[in-house]
PDB file of C-alpha atoms in Angstrom:
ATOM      1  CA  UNK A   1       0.000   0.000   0.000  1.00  0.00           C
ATOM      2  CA  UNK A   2       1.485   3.408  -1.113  1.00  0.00           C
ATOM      3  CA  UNK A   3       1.996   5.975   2.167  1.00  0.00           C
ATOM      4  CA  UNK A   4       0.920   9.507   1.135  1.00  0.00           C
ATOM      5  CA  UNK A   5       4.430  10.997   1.608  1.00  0.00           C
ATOM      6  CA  UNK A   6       6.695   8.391   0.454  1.00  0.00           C
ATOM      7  CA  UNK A   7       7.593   7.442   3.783  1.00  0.00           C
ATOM      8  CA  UNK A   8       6.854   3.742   4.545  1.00  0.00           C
ATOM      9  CA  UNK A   9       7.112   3.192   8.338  1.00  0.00           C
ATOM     10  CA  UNK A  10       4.313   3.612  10.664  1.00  0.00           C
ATOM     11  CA  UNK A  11       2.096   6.063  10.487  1.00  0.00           C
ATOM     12  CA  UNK A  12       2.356   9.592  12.333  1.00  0.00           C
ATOM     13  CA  UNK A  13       2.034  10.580  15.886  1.00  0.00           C
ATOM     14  CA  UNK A  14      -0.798  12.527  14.287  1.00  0.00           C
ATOM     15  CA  UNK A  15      -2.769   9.690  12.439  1.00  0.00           C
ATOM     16  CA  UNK A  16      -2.868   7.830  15.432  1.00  0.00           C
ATOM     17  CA  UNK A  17      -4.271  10.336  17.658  1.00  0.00           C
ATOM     18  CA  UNK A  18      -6.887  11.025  14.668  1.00  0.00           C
ATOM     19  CA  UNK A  19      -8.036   7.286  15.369  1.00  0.00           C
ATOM     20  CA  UNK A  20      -8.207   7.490  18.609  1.00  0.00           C
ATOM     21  CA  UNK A  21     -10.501  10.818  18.547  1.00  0.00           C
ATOM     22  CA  UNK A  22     -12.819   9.036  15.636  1.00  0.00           C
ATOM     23  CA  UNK A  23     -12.647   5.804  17.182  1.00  0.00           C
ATOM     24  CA  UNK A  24     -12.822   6.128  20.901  1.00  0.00           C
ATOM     25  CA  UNK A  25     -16.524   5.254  22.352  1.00  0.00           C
ATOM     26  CA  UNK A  26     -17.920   3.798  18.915  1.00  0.00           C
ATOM     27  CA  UNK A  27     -19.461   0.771  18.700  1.00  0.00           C
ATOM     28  CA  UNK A  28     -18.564  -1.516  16.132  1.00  0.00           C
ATOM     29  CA  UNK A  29     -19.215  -4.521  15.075  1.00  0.00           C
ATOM     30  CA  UNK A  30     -16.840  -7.342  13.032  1.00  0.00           C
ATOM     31  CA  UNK A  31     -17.888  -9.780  11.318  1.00  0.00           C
ATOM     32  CA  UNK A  32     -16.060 -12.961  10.536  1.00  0.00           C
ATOM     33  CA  UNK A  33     -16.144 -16.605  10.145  1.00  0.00           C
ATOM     34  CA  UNK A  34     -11.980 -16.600  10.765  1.00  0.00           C
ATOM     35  CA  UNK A  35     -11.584 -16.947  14.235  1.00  0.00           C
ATOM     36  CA  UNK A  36      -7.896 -14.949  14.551  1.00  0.00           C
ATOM     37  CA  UNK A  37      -9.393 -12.517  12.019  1.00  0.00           C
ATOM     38  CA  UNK A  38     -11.791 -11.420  14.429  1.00  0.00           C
ATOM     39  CA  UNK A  39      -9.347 -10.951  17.031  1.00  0.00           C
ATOM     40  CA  UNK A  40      -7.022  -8.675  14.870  1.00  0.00           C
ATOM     41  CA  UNK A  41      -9.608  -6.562  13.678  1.00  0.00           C
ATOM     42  CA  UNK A  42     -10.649  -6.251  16.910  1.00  0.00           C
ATOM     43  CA  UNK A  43      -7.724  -5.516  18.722  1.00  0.00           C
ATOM     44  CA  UNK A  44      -6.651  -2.808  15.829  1.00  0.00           C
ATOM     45  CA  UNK A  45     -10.426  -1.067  16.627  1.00  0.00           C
ATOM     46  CA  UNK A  46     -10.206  -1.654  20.452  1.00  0.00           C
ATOM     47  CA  UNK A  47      -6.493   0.315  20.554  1.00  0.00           C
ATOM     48  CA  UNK A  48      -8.153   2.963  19.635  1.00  0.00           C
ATOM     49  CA  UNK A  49     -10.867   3.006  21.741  1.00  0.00           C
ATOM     50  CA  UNK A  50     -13.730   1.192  20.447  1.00  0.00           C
ATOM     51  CA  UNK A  51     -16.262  -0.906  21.822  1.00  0.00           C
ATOM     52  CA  UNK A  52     -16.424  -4.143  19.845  1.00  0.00           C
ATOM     53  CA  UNK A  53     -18.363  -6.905  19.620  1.00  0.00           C
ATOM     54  CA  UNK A  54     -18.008  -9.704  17.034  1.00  0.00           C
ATOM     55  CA  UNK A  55     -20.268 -12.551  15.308  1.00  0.00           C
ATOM     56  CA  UNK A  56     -19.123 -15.627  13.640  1.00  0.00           C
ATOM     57  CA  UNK A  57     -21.440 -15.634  10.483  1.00  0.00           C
ATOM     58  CA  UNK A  58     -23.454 -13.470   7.904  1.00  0.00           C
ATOM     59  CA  UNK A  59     -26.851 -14.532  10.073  1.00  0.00           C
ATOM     60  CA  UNK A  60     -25.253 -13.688  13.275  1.00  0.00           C
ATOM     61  CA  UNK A  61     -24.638 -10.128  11.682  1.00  0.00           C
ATOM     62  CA  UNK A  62     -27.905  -9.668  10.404  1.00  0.00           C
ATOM     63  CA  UNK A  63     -29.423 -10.783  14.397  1.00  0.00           C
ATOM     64  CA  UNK A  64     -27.164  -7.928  15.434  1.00  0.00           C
ATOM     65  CA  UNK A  65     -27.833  -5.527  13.379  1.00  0.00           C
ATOM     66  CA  UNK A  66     -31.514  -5.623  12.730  1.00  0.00           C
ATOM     67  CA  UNK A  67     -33.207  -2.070  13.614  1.00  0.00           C
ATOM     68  CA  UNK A  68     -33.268  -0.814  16.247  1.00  0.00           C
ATOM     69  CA  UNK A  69     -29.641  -1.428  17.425  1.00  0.00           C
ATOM     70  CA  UNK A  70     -27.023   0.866  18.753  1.00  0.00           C
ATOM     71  CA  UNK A  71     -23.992   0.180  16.247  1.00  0.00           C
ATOM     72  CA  UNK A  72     -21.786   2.625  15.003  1.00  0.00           C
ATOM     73  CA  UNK A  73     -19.975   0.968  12.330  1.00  0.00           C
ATOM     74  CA  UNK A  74     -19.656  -2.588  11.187  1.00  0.00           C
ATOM     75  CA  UNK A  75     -16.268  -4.791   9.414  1.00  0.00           C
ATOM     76  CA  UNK A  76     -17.940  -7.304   7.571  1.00  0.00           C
ATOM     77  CA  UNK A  77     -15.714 -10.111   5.600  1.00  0.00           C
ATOM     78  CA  UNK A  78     -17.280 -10.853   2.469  1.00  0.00           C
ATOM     79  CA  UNK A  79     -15.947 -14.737   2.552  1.00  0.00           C
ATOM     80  CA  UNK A  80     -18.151 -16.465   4.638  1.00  0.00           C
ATOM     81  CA  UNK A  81     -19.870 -20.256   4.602  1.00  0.00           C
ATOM     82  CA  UNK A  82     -23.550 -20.245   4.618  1.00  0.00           C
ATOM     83  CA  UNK A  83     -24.086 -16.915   4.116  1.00  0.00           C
ATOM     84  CA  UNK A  84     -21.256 -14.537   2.708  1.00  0.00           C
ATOM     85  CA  UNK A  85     -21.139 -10.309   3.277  1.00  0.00           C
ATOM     86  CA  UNK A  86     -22.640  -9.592   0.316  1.00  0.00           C
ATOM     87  CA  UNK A  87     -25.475 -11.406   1.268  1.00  0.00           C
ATOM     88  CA  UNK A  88     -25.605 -10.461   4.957  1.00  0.00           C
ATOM     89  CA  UNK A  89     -25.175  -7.289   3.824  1.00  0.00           C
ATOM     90  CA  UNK A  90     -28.343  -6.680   1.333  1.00  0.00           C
ATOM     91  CA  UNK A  91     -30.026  -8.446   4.122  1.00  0.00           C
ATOM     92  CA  UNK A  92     -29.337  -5.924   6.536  1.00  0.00           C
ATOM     93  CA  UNK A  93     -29.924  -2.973   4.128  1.00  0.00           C
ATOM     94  CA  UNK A  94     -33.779  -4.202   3.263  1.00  0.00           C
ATOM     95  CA  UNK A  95     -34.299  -4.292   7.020  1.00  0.00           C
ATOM     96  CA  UNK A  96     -33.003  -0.653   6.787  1.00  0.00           C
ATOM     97  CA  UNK A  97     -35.540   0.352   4.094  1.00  0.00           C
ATOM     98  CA  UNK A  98     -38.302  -1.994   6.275  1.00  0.00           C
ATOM     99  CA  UNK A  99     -37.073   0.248   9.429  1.00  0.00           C
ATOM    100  CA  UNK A 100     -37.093   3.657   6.922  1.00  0.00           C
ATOM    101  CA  UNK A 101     -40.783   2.925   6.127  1.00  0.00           C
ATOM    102  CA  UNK A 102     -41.855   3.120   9.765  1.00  0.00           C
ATOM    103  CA  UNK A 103     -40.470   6.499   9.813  1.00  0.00           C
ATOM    104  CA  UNK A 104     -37.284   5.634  11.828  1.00  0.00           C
ATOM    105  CA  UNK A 105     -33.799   6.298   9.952  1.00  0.00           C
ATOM    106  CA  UNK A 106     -30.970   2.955  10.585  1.00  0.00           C
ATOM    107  CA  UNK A 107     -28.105   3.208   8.643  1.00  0.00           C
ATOM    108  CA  UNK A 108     -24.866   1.510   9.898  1.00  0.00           C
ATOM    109  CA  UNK A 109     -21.756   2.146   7.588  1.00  0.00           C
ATOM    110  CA  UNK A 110     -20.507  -1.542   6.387  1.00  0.00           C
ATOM    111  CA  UNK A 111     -17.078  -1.818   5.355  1.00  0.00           C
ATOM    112  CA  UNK A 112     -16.376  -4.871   3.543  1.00  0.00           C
ATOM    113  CA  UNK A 113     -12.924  -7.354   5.122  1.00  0.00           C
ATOM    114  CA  UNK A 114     -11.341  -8.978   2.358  1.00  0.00           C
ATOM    115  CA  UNK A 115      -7.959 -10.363   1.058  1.00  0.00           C
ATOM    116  CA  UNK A 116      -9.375  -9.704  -2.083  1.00  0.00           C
ATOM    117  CA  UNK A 117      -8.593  -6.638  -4.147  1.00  0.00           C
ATOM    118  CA  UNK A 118      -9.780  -7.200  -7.484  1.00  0.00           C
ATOM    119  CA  UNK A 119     -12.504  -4.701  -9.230  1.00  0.00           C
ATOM    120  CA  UNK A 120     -15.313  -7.542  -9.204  1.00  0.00           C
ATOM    121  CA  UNK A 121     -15.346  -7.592  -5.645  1.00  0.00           C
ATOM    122  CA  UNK A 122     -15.291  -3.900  -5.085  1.00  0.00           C
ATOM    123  CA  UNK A 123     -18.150  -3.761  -7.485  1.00  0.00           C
ATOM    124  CA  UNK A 124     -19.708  -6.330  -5.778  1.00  0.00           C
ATOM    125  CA  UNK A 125     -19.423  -4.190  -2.449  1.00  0.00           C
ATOM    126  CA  UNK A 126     -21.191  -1.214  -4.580  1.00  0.00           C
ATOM    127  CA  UNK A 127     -23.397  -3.227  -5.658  1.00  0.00           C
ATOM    128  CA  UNK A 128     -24.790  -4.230  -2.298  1.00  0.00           C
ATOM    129  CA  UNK A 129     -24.570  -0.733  -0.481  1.00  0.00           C
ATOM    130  CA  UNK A 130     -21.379  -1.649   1.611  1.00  0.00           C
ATOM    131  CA  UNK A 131     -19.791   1.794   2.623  1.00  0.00           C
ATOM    132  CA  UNK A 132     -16.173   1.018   2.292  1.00  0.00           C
ATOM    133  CA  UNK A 133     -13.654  -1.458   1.573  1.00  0.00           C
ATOM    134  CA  UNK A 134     -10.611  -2.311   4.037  1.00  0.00           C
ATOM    135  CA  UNK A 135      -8.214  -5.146   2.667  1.00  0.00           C
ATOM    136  CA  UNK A 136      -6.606  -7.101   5.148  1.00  0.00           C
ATOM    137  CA  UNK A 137      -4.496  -7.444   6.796  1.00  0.00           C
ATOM    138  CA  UNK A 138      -5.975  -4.484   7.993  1.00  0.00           C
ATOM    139  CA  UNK A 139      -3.168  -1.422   8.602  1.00  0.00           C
ATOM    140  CA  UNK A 140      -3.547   1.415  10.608  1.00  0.00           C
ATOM    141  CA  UNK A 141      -3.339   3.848   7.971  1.00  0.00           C
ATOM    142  CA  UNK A 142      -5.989   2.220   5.577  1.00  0.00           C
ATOM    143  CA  UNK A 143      -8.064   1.848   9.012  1.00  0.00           C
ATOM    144  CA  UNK A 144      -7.712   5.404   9.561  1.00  0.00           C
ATOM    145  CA  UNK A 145      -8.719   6.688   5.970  1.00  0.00           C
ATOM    146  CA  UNK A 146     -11.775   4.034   6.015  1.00  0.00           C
ATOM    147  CA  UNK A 147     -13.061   4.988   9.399  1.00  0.00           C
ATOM    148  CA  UNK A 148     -12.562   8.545   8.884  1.00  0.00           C
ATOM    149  CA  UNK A 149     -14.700   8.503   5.777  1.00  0.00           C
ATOM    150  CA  UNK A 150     -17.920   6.115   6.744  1.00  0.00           C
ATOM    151  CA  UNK A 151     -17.979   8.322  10.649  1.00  0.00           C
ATOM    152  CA  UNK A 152     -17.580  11.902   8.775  1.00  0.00           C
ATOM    153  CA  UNK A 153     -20.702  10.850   7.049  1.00  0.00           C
ATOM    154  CA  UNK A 154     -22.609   9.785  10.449  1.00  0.00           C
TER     155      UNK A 154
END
């Protein structure tokens, strides 16, 4: 992954304090079948401050997240058995709309957790309203910039 200024060690004293200040109190959810893949993602989200929970599968997700709940943000792989996070994700976003025709606004920003970087998949994450895309392993800079951009909007 390219660093902004050419400079590829860790990122500033800055960046990380940015995190923290974005992160810190936010409840967020991950979402993976991959046992140690939960635990990294959330011990890069919890460094910074965030309260995180985790589920095993695309249902579990959807149990979580079904309106009303009081997420912030969720990291959802997209390779999952049974049901992957494309599909866990279109799930959640028709319980959204469901939720929006009541009169009561739910929108939690999904970021999609993949190895994956090919332009089919980030189409695919388009495709089914996913806010973001974070390729893992996750790294503190790409955390930062995907954070920063599904919270600003929240």
């Amino acid at each position: 992954m390219e660093n902004v200024d050419g400079d590829e060690s860790q990122p500033g004293r800055e960046e990380t304090g940015n995190l923290q200040n974005l992160l810190c109190g936010k409840k967020i959810l991950v979402v993976d079948d991959n046992r140690v893949n939960r635990i990294v993602a959330a011990g890069a989200l919890k460094k910074y401050g965030a309260h995180v929970e985790c589920a095993d599968s695309g249902k579990a997700a959807i149990a979580k997240l079904e309106p009303p709940h009081t997420f912030d943000a969720c990291f959802m792989d997209i390779q999952m058995p049974e049901m992957d996070g494309f599909e866990a994700t279109c799930n959640i976003r028709k319980l959204e709309e469901i939720a929006k025709e009541s009169g009561k606004i739910w929108h939690v920003p999904i970021l999609a957790m993949t190895a994956d970087v090919i332009q089919a998949t980030y189409d695919e994450c388009v495709w089914c309203k996913m806010d973001g895309y974070v390729s893992q392993p996750i790294e503190e800079e790409q955390l930062y910039k995907a954070v920063s951009q599904v919270l600003s909007r929240t």
